[in-house]
Structures are given as C-alpha cells and as structure tokens.
C-alpha cells in the first residue's frame, strides 16, 4: 500500500513569492490534515478535511494561506505571499475517520521543507 | 482546549536498557485517543502506538508499551531494550475533537 505522497520535498523561495504544496493521501482515507512544523517543535495543525469539507481551519492564517481538497482526494496548500517566518516543514497526514468516532491514527507524508529568503 | 505536556526536552539511555518518556494531557473530551510518534533526523513521522481512552489494558507494540493512567491524565511511553536506531524525537499526541501534539522529547541512545 502506497503511503502519503507529498511534493515538492524541498522548496526555496524569496519572500513575497507564492508557493504551493501538494499532497496525495493513502487510498481510501477520507480525512486529510496539513501541519506546520517549526524547527525543534511539534507539528501544529493548520487545517483538517473530512472528504471535501474543511472541518477545522481555526489555526490557518487565512490572510495568506489557502487550501483546497477538490473531489475529496488530493489537496493543495498555498501561501501567498510568503514571509520569512513561514520557513518550516509542511506535513500532510491522512486517516480513515469514521463519523461519530472520536479519534483515528494518522499516517504522515515525508513533508515539504520550505525556506523563505 | 486540549493540551499535551512533555516535560523532558532530552533524555539519554544506555543501549539495551529500558527508558520511559513522559506525557501528560488535558482535555474535557470523554472519548479521545493518545498516540506516540517517532521522528528520526530524516524527518518522517512514524506512528508507534495508540491508546483509546476507554481501553482498560495498556497498549503494547513490540518493544513499545504505553503506561496509561487515566486518573493522572498521563500516557507515558516505555521503550524496552533500547537500540541505537531508537535515537530520535518522540512526540506524544492526542486526538478527540481536535488533534494536538506535544513539544517532543529527544532521545539519545548511547552505545
């Protein structure tokens, strides 16, 4: 079974430029998560999708970050414009979350390391 | 709001010895899950073990076991017979209405 796929693995951009990250979850997983992980810290949830619906985006900086998950499969996370403080690893995870069930195991992709100069 | 606390920024253990990584949590949810993930220097996040809030027995997965004390709101990870390859960051996480990670503990296994 293929794992969570992310691309690109690395991205270097100058501040004020746009950037996009792509994630393809494990086949059959209905829930998709985007996290940001700063150096030496734990991942911080940015947005969670259940199928096509964003059910938790409370930590997403909506002035510059946007995400979509068309057709409930793969997803794109965009930053426009990027700032120096956006340098981090962006992790995508997926799980098979059953409606009404409290929790689920997430499986992570390799991440995209973003450097903003 | 849910919160995870890991009070040990770094831990050292001798190869072949057991080590306990601490995790305490705070939540108002009745149903929740507790997870441990390992993140080696290569960066991937590897799922290790899961404990449901209603599970009466402590979870075990090979050399990993989770010491779940619900009344104390703790979910410590025990690694038996440490190996050099266990050197990594270890994150405790909780899922319920939301999903939150702790700050992590860096484990170094000494030869």
PDB file of C-alpha atoms in Angstrom:
ATOM      1  CA  UNK A   1       0.000   0.000   0.000  1.00  0.00           C
ATOM      2  CA  UNK A   2       1.407   3.384  -1.020  1.00  0.00           C
ATOM      3  CA  UNK A   3       1.884   5.919   1.729  1.00  0.00           C
ATOM      4  CA  UNK A   4       1.080   9.611   1.796  1.00  0.00           C
ATOM      5  CA  UNK A   5       2.808  11.376  -1.087  1.00  0.00           C
ATOM      6  CA  UNK A   6       3.945  14.988  -0.916  1.00  0.00           C
ATOM      7  CA  UNK A   7       5.666  17.240  -3.382  1.00  0.00           C
ATOM      8  CA  UNK A   8       7.938  19.010  -3.652  1.00  0.00           C
ATOM      9  CA  UNK A   9      10.254  17.715  -0.926  1.00  0.00           C
ATOM     10  CA  UNK A  10      12.179  20.979  -0.780  1.00  0.00           C
ATOM     11  CA  UNK A  11      11.361  24.495  -1.863  1.00  0.00           C
ATOM     12  CA  UNK A  12      13.398  27.673  -1.625  1.00  0.00           C
ATOM     13  CA  UNK A  13      11.725  30.973  -2.483  1.00  0.00           C
ATOM     14  CA  UNK A  14      12.174  34.650  -1.842  1.00  0.00           C
ATOM     15  CA  UNK A  15       9.796  36.474   0.475  1.00  0.00           C
ATOM     16  CA  UNK A  16       6.617  37.807  -1.099  1.00  0.00           C
ATOM     17  CA  UNK A  17       6.624  34.996  -3.669  1.00  0.00           C
ATOM     18  CA  UNK A  18       3.783  32.455  -3.797  1.00  0.00           C
ATOM     19  CA  UNK A  19       4.309  28.752  -3.108  1.00  0.00           C
ATOM     20  CA  UNK A  20       2.144  25.655  -3.273  1.00  0.00           C
ATOM     21  CA  UNK A  21       2.413  22.195  -1.759  1.00  0.00           C
ATOM     22  CA  UNK A  22       0.632  19.092  -2.944  1.00  0.00           C
ATOM     23  CA  UNK A  23      -0.475  16.028  -1.016  1.00  0.00           C
ATOM     24  CA  UNK A  24      -1.983  12.710  -2.096  1.00  0.00           C
ATOM     25  CA  UNK A  25      -3.320  10.704   0.867  1.00  0.00           C
ATOM     26  CA  UNK A  26      -3.409   6.958   1.362  1.00  0.00           C
ATOM     27  CA  UNK A  27      -6.074   5.408  -0.829  1.00  0.00           C
ATOM     28  CA  UNK A  28      -9.389   5.167   0.997  1.00  0.00           C
ATOM     29  CA  UNK A  29      -8.511   7.689   3.696  1.00  0.00           C
ATOM     30  CA  UNK A  30     -11.283  10.258   3.954  1.00  0.00           C
ATOM     31  CA  UNK A  31      -9.553  12.646   6.345  1.00  0.00           C
ATOM     32  CA  UNK A  32      -6.585  14.792   5.389  1.00  0.00           C
ATOM     33  CA  UNK A  33      -4.507  17.066   7.603  1.00  0.00           C
ATOM     34  CA  UNK A  34      -1.977  19.799   6.921  1.00  0.00           C
ATOM     35  CA  UNK A  35       0.536  20.627   9.644  1.00  0.00           C
ATOM     36  CA  UNK A  36       3.356  23.113  10.002  1.00  0.00           C
ATOM     37  CA  UNK A  37       6.378  22.046  11.985  1.00  0.00           C
ATOM     38  CA  UNK A  38       8.922  24.626  13.064  1.00  0.00           C
ATOM     39  CA  UNK A  39      12.431  23.507  13.931  1.00  0.00           C
ATOM     40  CA  UNK A  40      12.593  21.745  17.279  1.00  0.00           C
ATOM     41  CA  UNK A  41       8.837  21.859  17.865  1.00  0.00           C
ATOM     42  CA  UNK A  42       5.879  19.581  17.478  1.00  0.00           C
ATOM     43  CA  UNK A  43       3.604  19.795  14.441  1.00  0.00           C
ATOM     44  CA  UNK A  44       0.858  22.394  14.556  1.00  0.00           C
ATOM     45  CA  UNK A  45      -2.406  21.635  12.798  1.00  0.00           C
ATOM     46  CA  UNK A  46      -3.302  24.104  10.059  1.00  0.00           C
ATOM     47  CA  UNK A  47      -6.378  22.508   8.555  1.00  0.00           C
ATOM     48  CA  UNK A  48      -8.309  19.251   8.606  1.00  0.00           C
ATOM     49  CA  UNK A  49     -10.537  17.970   5.821  1.00  0.00           C
ATOM     50  CA  UNK A  50     -13.180  15.301   6.059  1.00  0.00           C
ATOM     51  CA  UNK A  51     -13.786  14.394   2.449  1.00  0.00           C
ATOM     52  CA  UNK A  52     -14.110  17.736   0.647  1.00  0.00           C
ATOM     53  CA  UNK A  53     -15.114  19.732   3.710  1.00  0.00           C
ATOM     54  CA  UNK A  54     -12.690  21.760   5.806  1.00  0.00           C
ATOM     55  CA  UNK A  55     -13.908  20.918   9.311  1.00  0.00           C
ATOM     56  CA  UNK A  56     -11.154  22.605  11.308  1.00  0.00           C
ATOM     57  CA  UNK A  57      -9.215  25.547   9.898  1.00  0.00           C
ATOM     58  CA  UNK A  58      -9.026  27.606  13.056  1.00  0.00           C
ATOM     59  CA  UNK A  59      -5.204  27.693  13.013  1.00  0.00           C
ATOM     60  CA  UNK A  60      -4.870  28.545   9.326  1.00  0.00           C
ATOM     61  CA  UNK A  61      -3.630  32.141   8.773  1.00  0.00           C
ATOM     62  CA  UNK A  62      -6.305  32.948   6.257  1.00  0.00           C
ATOM     63  CA  UNK A  63      -4.831  36.242   5.137  1.00  0.00           C
ATOM     64  CA  UNK A  64      -2.061  34.437   3.259  1.00  0.00           C
ATOM     65  CA  UNK A  65      -2.761  30.690   3.464  1.00  0.00           C
ATOM     66  CA  UNK A  66      -5.364  28.808   1.486  1.00  0.00           C
ATOM     67  CA  UNK A  67      -6.091  25.146   0.928  1.00  0.00           C
ATOM     68  CA  UNK A  68      -8.353  23.044  -1.189  1.00  0.00           C
ATOM     69  CA  UNK A  69      -9.278  19.415  -1.498  1.00  0.00           C
ATOM     70  CA  UNK A  70     -11.251  19.018  -4.667  1.00  0.00           C
ATOM     71  CA  UNK A  71     -13.045  15.675  -5.114  1.00  0.00           C
ATOM     72  CA  UNK A  72     -12.051  14.657  -1.611  1.00  0.00           C
ATOM     73  CA  UNK A  73      -8.756  13.068  -2.594  1.00  0.00           C
ATOM     74  CA  UNK A  74      -5.576  15.071  -3.070  1.00  0.00           C
ATOM     75  CA  UNK A  75      -5.043  18.514  -1.613  1.00  0.00           C
ATOM     76  CA  UNK A  76      -3.079  21.683  -2.217  1.00  0.00           C
ATOM     77  CA  UNK A  77      -1.848  24.157   0.384  1.00  0.00           C
ATOM     78  CA  UNK A  78      -0.862  27.603  -0.854  1.00  0.00           C
ATOM     79  CA  UNK A  79       0.936  30.546   0.695  1.00  0.00           C
ATOM     80  CA  UNK A  80       0.701  33.934  -0.978  1.00  0.00           C
ATOM     81  CA  UNK A  81       2.738  35.969  -0.288  1.00  0.00           C
ATOM     82  CA  UNK A  82       5.320  34.030   1.709  1.00  0.00           C
ATOM     83  CA  UNK A  83       7.054  35.648   4.658  1.00  0.00           C
ATOM     84  CA  UNK A  84      10.361  34.840   6.338  1.00  0.00           C
ATOM     85  CA  UNK A  85       8.514  33.303   9.289  1.00  0.00           C
ATOM     86  CA  UNK A  86       6.849  30.738   7.027  1.00  0.00           C
ATOM     87  CA  UNK A  87      10.091  28.770   6.784  1.00  0.00           C
ATOM     88  CA  UNK A  88       9.182  25.369   8.212  1.00  0.00           C
ATOM     89  CA  UNK A  89       8.362  21.805   7.269  1.00  0.00           C
ATOM     90  CA  UNK A  90       4.814  21.345   5.992  1.00  0.00           C
ATOM     91  CA  UNK A  91       3.469  17.902   6.751  1.00  0.00           C
ATOM     92  CA  UNK A  92       0.456  16.203   5.280  1.00  0.00           C
ATOM     93  CA  UNK A  93      -1.255  13.291   7.016  1.00  0.00           C
ATOM     94  CA  UNK A  94      -4.277  11.143   6.308  1.00  0.00           C
ATOM     95  CA  UNK A  95      -6.538   8.819   8.236  1.00  0.00           C
ATOM     96  CA  UNK A  96      -9.750   6.875   7.888  1.00  0.00           C
ATOM     97  CA  UNK A  97     -12.022   8.672  10.284  1.00  0.00           C
ATOM     98  CA  UNK A  98     -15.442   7.184  10.953  1.00  0.00           C
ATOM     99  CA  UNK A  99     -18.312   9.569  11.553  1.00  0.00           C
ATOM    100  CA  UNK A 100     -19.057   9.892  15.251  1.00  0.00           C
ATOM    101  CA  UNK A 101     -15.888   8.088  16.282  1.00  0.00           C
ATOM    102  CA  UNK A 102     -13.640  10.209  18.406  1.00  0.00           C
ATOM    103  CA  UNK A 103     -10.228   9.599  17.011  1.00  0.00           C
ATOM    104  CA  UNK A 104      -8.091   7.892  14.393  1.00  0.00           C
ATOM    105  CA  UNK A 105      -4.489   7.086  13.582  1.00  0.00           C
ATOM    106  CA  UNK A 106      -2.808   9.490  11.217  1.00  0.00           C
ATOM    107  CA  UNK A 107      -0.140   8.485   8.755  1.00  0.00           C
ATOM    108  CA  UNK A 108       2.264  11.142   7.588  1.00  0.00           C
ATOM    109  CA  UNK A 109       3.963  12.008   4.359  1.00  0.00           C
ATOM    110  CA  UNK A 110       7.655  12.931   4.169  1.00  0.00           C
ATOM    111  CA  UNK A 111       6.938  16.663   4.328  1.00  0.00           C
ATOM    112  CA  UNK A 112       7.990  19.686   2.319  1.00  0.00           C
ATOM    113  CA  UNK A 113      10.809  21.758   3.732  1.00  0.00           C
ATOM    114  CA  UNK A 114      10.188  25.404   2.849  1.00  0.00           C
ATOM    115  CA  UNK A 115      12.914  28.028   3.086  1.00  0.00           C
ATOM    116  CA  UNK A 116      11.927  31.651   2.585  1.00  0.00           C
ATOM    117  CA  UNK A 117      14.848  34.011   1.881  1.00  0.00           C
TER     118      UNK A 117
ATOM    119  CA  UNK B   1      -8.932  23.049  24.713  1.00  0.00           C
ATOM    120  CA  UNK B   2      -6.707  20.029  24.505  1.00  0.00           C
ATOM    121  CA  UNK B   3      -3.089  20.192  25.625  1.00  0.00           C
ATOM    122  CA  UNK B   4      -0.128  17.824  25.704  1.00  0.00           C
ATOM    123  CA  UNK B   5       2.843  18.309  28.007  1.00  0.00           C
ATOM    124  CA  UNK B   6       6.184  16.589  27.627  1.00  0.00           C
ATOM    125  CA  UNK B   7       8.483  17.790  30.380  1.00  0.00           C
ATOM    126  CA  UNK B   8      11.676  16.080  29.194  1.00  0.00           C
ATOM    127  CA  UNK B   9      13.310  18.049  26.369  1.00  0.00           C
ATOM    128  CA  UNK B  10      16.097  15.471  26.157  1.00  0.00           C
ATOM    129  CA  UNK B  11      16.802  12.004  27.506  1.00  0.00           C
ATOM    130  CA  UNK B  12      19.791   9.706  27.407  1.00  0.00           C
ATOM    131  CA  UNK B  13      19.672   5.935  27.759  1.00  0.00           C
ATOM    132  CA  UNK B  14      22.261   3.208  27.520  1.00  0.00           C
ATOM    133  CA  UNK B  15      21.810   0.693  24.731  1.00  0.00           C
ATOM    134  CA  UNK B  16      19.762  -2.377  25.798  1.00  0.00           C
ATOM    135  CA  UNK B  17      18.238  -0.557  28.783  1.00  0.00           C
ATOM    136  CA  UNK B  18      14.609   0.493  29.125  1.00  0.00           C
ATOM    137  CA  UNK B  19      13.510   4.139  29.049  1.00  0.00           C
ATOM    138  CA  UNK B  20      10.286   5.951  29.904  1.00  0.00           C
ATOM    139  CA  UNK B  21       9.221   9.106  28.096  1.00  0.00           C
ATOM    140  CA  UNK B  22       6.668  11.173  29.983  1.00  0.00           C
ATOM    141  CA  UNK B  23       3.452  12.605  28.625  1.00  0.00           C
ATOM    142  CA  UNK B  24       0.579  14.296  30.424  1.00  0.00           C
ATOM    143  CA  UNK B  25      -2.538  15.616  28.791  1.00  0.00           C
ATOM    144  CA  UNK B  26      -5.516  17.810  29.448  1.00  0.00           C
ATOM    145  CA  UNK B  27      -8.891  17.506  27.789  1.00  0.00           C
ATOM    146  CA  UNK B  28     -12.584  17.832  28.516  1.00  0.00           C
ATOM    147  CA  UNK B  29     -13.476  15.187  25.950  1.00  0.00           C
ATOM    148  CA  UNK B  30     -14.839  11.902  27.260  1.00  0.00           C
ATOM    149  CA  UNK B  31     -13.668   9.964  24.222  1.00  0.00           C
ATOM    150  CA  UNK B  32     -10.150  10.514  22.993  1.00  0.00           C
ATOM    151  CA  UNK B  33      -7.058   8.720  21.817  1.00  0.00           C
ATOM    152  CA  UNK B  34      -3.424   9.028  22.750  1.00  0.00           C
ATOM    153  CA  UNK B  35      -0.642   8.443  20.268  1.00  0.00           C
ATOM    154  CA  UNK B  36       3.117   8.301  20.176  1.00  0.00           C
ATOM    155  CA  UNK B  37       5.104   9.141  17.078  1.00  0.00           C
ATOM    156  CA  UNK B  38       8.815   8.868  16.363  1.00  0.00           C
ATOM    157  CA  UNK B  39      10.618  11.378  14.163  1.00  0.00           C
ATOM    158  CA  UNK B  40      14.190  10.452  13.217  1.00  0.00           C
ATOM    159  CA  UNK B  41      16.616  13.021  11.892  1.00  0.00           C
ATOM    160  CA  UNK B  42      15.446  12.166   8.373  1.00  0.00           C
ATOM    161  CA  UNK B  43      12.168  13.906   9.224  1.00  0.00           C
ATOM    162  CA  UNK B  44       9.445  11.342   8.640  1.00  0.00           C
ATOM    163  CA  UNK B  45       6.795  10.968  11.338  1.00  0.00           C
ATOM    164  CA  UNK B  46       6.380   7.316  12.254  1.00  0.00           C
ATOM    165  CA  UNK B  47       3.344   6.048  14.170  1.00  0.00           C
ATOM    166  CA  UNK B  48       4.335   3.856  17.118  1.00  0.00           C
ATOM    167  CA  UNK B  49       1.398   3.112  19.388  1.00  0.00           C
ATOM    168  CA  UNK B  50      -2.192   4.076  20.221  1.00  0.00           C
ATOM    169  CA  UNK B  51      -4.293   4.001  23.387  1.00  0.00           C
ATOM    170  CA  UNK B  52      -8.018   4.712  23.459  1.00  0.00           C
ATOM    171  CA  UNK B  53      -9.487   6.462  26.449  1.00  0.00           C
ATOM    172  CA  UNK B  54     -11.834   3.558  27.142  1.00  0.00           C
ATOM    173  CA  UNK B  55      -9.222   0.852  26.731  1.00  0.00           C
ATOM    174  CA  UNK B  56      -8.735  -0.905  30.036  1.00  0.00           C
ATOM    175  CA  UNK B  57      -5.445  -2.549  29.157  1.00  0.00           C
ATOM    176  CA  UNK B  58      -2.241  -0.722  28.341  1.00  0.00           C
ATOM    177  CA  UNK B  59      -1.318  -0.847  24.679  1.00  0.00           C
ATOM    178  CA  UNK B  60       1.785  -2.730  23.571  1.00  0.00           C
ATOM    179  CA  UNK B  61       3.516  -2.919  20.195  1.00  0.00           C
ATOM    180  CA  UNK B  62       6.700  -4.940  20.171  1.00  0.00           C
ATOM    181  CA  UNK B  63       9.267  -3.085  22.293  1.00  0.00           C
ATOM    182  CA  UNK B  64       6.872  -0.189  22.855  1.00  0.00           C
ATOM    183  CA  UNK B  65       4.286  -0.039  25.592  1.00  0.00           C
ATOM    184  CA  UNK B  66       2.082   2.763  26.777  1.00  0.00           C
ATOM    185  CA  UNK B  67       1.613   3.238  30.512  1.00  0.00           C
ATOM    186  CA  UNK B  68      -1.870   4.768  30.608  1.00  0.00           C
ATOM    187  CA  UNK B  69      -3.035   6.255  33.908  1.00  0.00           C
ATOM    188  CA  UNK B  70      -6.347   7.908  33.176  1.00  0.00           C
ATOM    189  CA  UNK B  71      -6.891   9.430  36.618  1.00  0.00           C
ATOM    190  CA  UNK B  72      -3.496  11.113  36.424  1.00  0.00           C
ATOM    191  CA  UNK B  73      -4.014  12.015  32.758  1.00  0.00           C
ATOM    192  CA  UNK B  74      -0.696  10.510  31.819  1.00  0.00           C
ATOM    193  CA  UNK B  75       0.317   8.341  28.879  1.00  0.00           C
ATOM    194  CA  UNK B  76       3.978   7.527  29.197  1.00  0.00           C
ATOM    195  CA  UNK B  77       5.849   5.609  26.513  1.00  0.00           C
ATOM    196  CA  UNK B  78       8.126   2.793  27.623  1.00  0.00           C
ATOM    197  CA  UNK B  79      10.772   1.514  25.233  1.00  0.00           C
ATOM    198  CA  UNK B  80      12.350  -1.734  26.321  1.00  0.00           C
ATOM    199  CA  UNK B  81      15.807  -2.904  25.267  1.00  0.00           C
ATOM    200  CA  UNK B  82      16.809   0.386  23.611  1.00  0.00           C
ATOM    201  CA  UNK B  83      18.629   0.242  20.312  1.00  0.00           C
ATOM    202  CA  UNK B  84      20.857   2.809  18.627  1.00  0.00           C
ATOM    203  CA  UNK B  85      18.188   3.260  15.977  1.00  0.00           C
ATOM    204  CA  UNK B  86      15.764   4.485  18.639  1.00  0.00           C
ATOM    205  CA  UNK B  87      17.625   7.809  18.782  1.00  0.00           C
ATOM    206  CA  UNK B  88      15.054  10.322  17.561  1.00  0.00           C
ATOM    207  CA  UNK B  89      12.446  12.878  18.598  1.00  0.00           C
ATOM    208  CA  UNK B  90       9.371  11.350  20.208  1.00  0.00           C
ATOM    209  CA  UNK B  91       6.031  13.131  20.159  1.00  0.00           C
ATOM    210  CA  UNK B  92       3.004  12.411  22.273  1.00  0.00           C
ATOM    211  CA  UNK B  93      -0.281  13.425  20.642  1.00  0.00           C
ATOM    212  CA  UNK B  94      -3.957  13.378  21.440  1.00  0.00           C
ATOM    213  CA  UNK B  95      -6.980  13.094  19.204  1.00  0.00           C
ATOM    214  CA  UNK B  96     -10.566  13.859  20.058  1.00  0.00           C
ATOM    215  CA  UNK B  97     -12.494  16.856  18.822  1.00  0.00           C
ATOM    216  CA  UNK B  98      -9.122  18.167  17.746  1.00  0.00           C
ATOM    217  CA  UNK B  99      -5.654  16.736  17.267  1.00  0.00           C
ATOM    218  CA  UNK B 100      -2.713  18.200  19.154  1.00  0.00           C
ATOM    219  CA  UNK B 101       0.954  17.305  19.521  1.00  0.00           C
ATOM    220  CA  UNK B 102       3.281  17.842  22.432  1.00  0.00           C
ATOM    221  CA  UNK B 103       6.644  19.621  22.103  1.00  0.00           C
ATOM    222  CA  UNK B 104       8.577  16.363  21.923  1.00  0.00           C
ATOM    223  CA  UNK B 105      11.424  14.621  23.725  1.00  0.00           C
ATOM    224  CA  UNK B 106      14.772  13.994  22.067  1.00  0.00           C
ATOM    225  CA  UNK B 107      16.023  10.528  22.962  1.00  0.00           C
ATOM    226  CA  UNK B 108      19.670   9.663  22.534  1.00  0.00           C
ATOM    227  CA  UNK B 109      20.744   6.036  22.881  1.00  0.00           C
ATOM    228  CA  UNK B 110      24.349   5.611  23.932  1.00  0.00           C
ATOM    229  CA  UNK B 111      26.455   2.617  22.843  1.00  0.00           C
TER     230      UNK B 111
END
